[in-house]
Short mmCIF file of C-alpha atoms in Angstrom, two decimals:
data_model
loop_
_atom_site.label_atom_id
_atom_site.label_comp_id
_atom_site.label_asym_id
_atom_site.label_seq_id
_atom_site.Cartn_x
_atom_site.Cartn_y
_atom_site.Cartn_z
CA MET H 1 0.21 0.47 -0.07
CA ARG H 2 1.52 2.91 -0.57
CA LEU H 3 1.21 6.51 1.99
CA THR H 4 -0.90 7.97 -0.51
CA GLU H 5 -3.51 5.92 -0.45
CA PHE H 6 -2.53 5.28 3.86
CA TRP H 7 -4.07 8.52 3.83
CA ARG H 8 -7.10 8.44 1.87
CA ARG H 9 -8.27 5.56 4.33
CA MET H 10 -7.14 7.36 6.97
CA TYR H 11 -9.09 10.75 5.43
CA GLU H 12 -11.78 9.14 4.32
CA HIS H 13 -12.85 6.69 7.82
CA PHE H 14 -11.60 9.59 10.57
CA GLY H 15 -12.22 12.96 8.65
CA GLU H 16 -9.08 14.46 7.39
CA ALA H 17 -8.52 17.30 11.01
CA TYR H 18 -8.87 13.85 13.08
CA ALA H 19 -6.98 11.53 11.58
CA GLU H 20 -4.08 14.15 11.05
CA SER H 21 -4.99 14.57 14.70
CA PHE H 22 -5.64 10.44 15.17
CA ALA H 23 -2.63 10.28 13.39
CA SER H 24 -0.32 12.41 15.35
CA ASP H 25 -1.67 11.90 18.99
CA HIS H 26 -2.32 8.34 19.40
CA VAL H 27 -0.53 6.21 21.14
CA MET H 28 -0.77 2.31 19.96
CA SER H 29 0.39 -0.13 22.06
CA GLU H 30 -0.36 -2.40 18.81
CA LEU H 31 2.69 -0.01 17.05
CA GLY H 32 5.47 -0.74 19.60
CA GLY H 33 3.66 2.37 21.88
CA ARG H 34 4.03 4.55 19.00
CA THR H 35 2.25 6.40 17.49
CA VAL H 36 0.70 6.32 13.39
CA ARG H 37 3.36 8.92 12.70
CA GLN H 38 5.93 7.77 14.15
CA ALA H 39 5.26 4.36 12.99
CA LEU H 40 4.59 5.20 10.10
CA GLU H 41 8.89 7.28 10.23
CA ALA H 42 10.10 4.04 12.04
CA GLY H 43 9.71 2.48 8.96
CA TRP H 44 6.88 0.60 9.29
CA GLU H 45 4.61 -0.95 5.76
CA ALA H 46 1.93 1.44 5.12
CA LYS H 47 -0.11 -1.89 5.24
CA ASP H 48 0.79 -2.78 8.28
CA VAL H 49 -0.01 0.42 10.43
CA TRP H 50 -3.41 0.26 8.36
CA ARG H 51 -4.42 -3.13 9.21
CA VAL H 52 -3.66 -2.27 13.68
CA VAL H 53 -5.48 0.93 12.67
CA CYS H 54 -8.98 -1.71 11.55
CA ASP H 55 -8.20 -3.44 14.26
CA SER H 56 -8.38 -0.93 16.84
CA GLN H 57 -10.36 1.19 15.66
CA GLY H 58 -13.77 -0.88 13.95
CA VAL H 59 -13.40 0.12 10.69
CA SER H 60 -15.91 -0.67 7.60
CA ALA H 61 -14.97 -3.92 5.92
CA LEU H 62 -15.44 -1.60 2.34
CA LEU H 63 -11.93 0.46 3.44
CA ARG H 64 -9.72 -2.25 4.71
#
């Protein structure tokens, strides 16, 4: 998954403003105690981060 597709799905699920806030502020144990942005910067694949977000936030099956 490309980062552009990752962010498109984040914006679609959360809305643009909340997606940015969630990605920067919400620490997730499933990401090793990192935020979404920190995990991506640490080298996590976008598809793996997206799966964590989907599983923890109840993302619609249509966006998975």
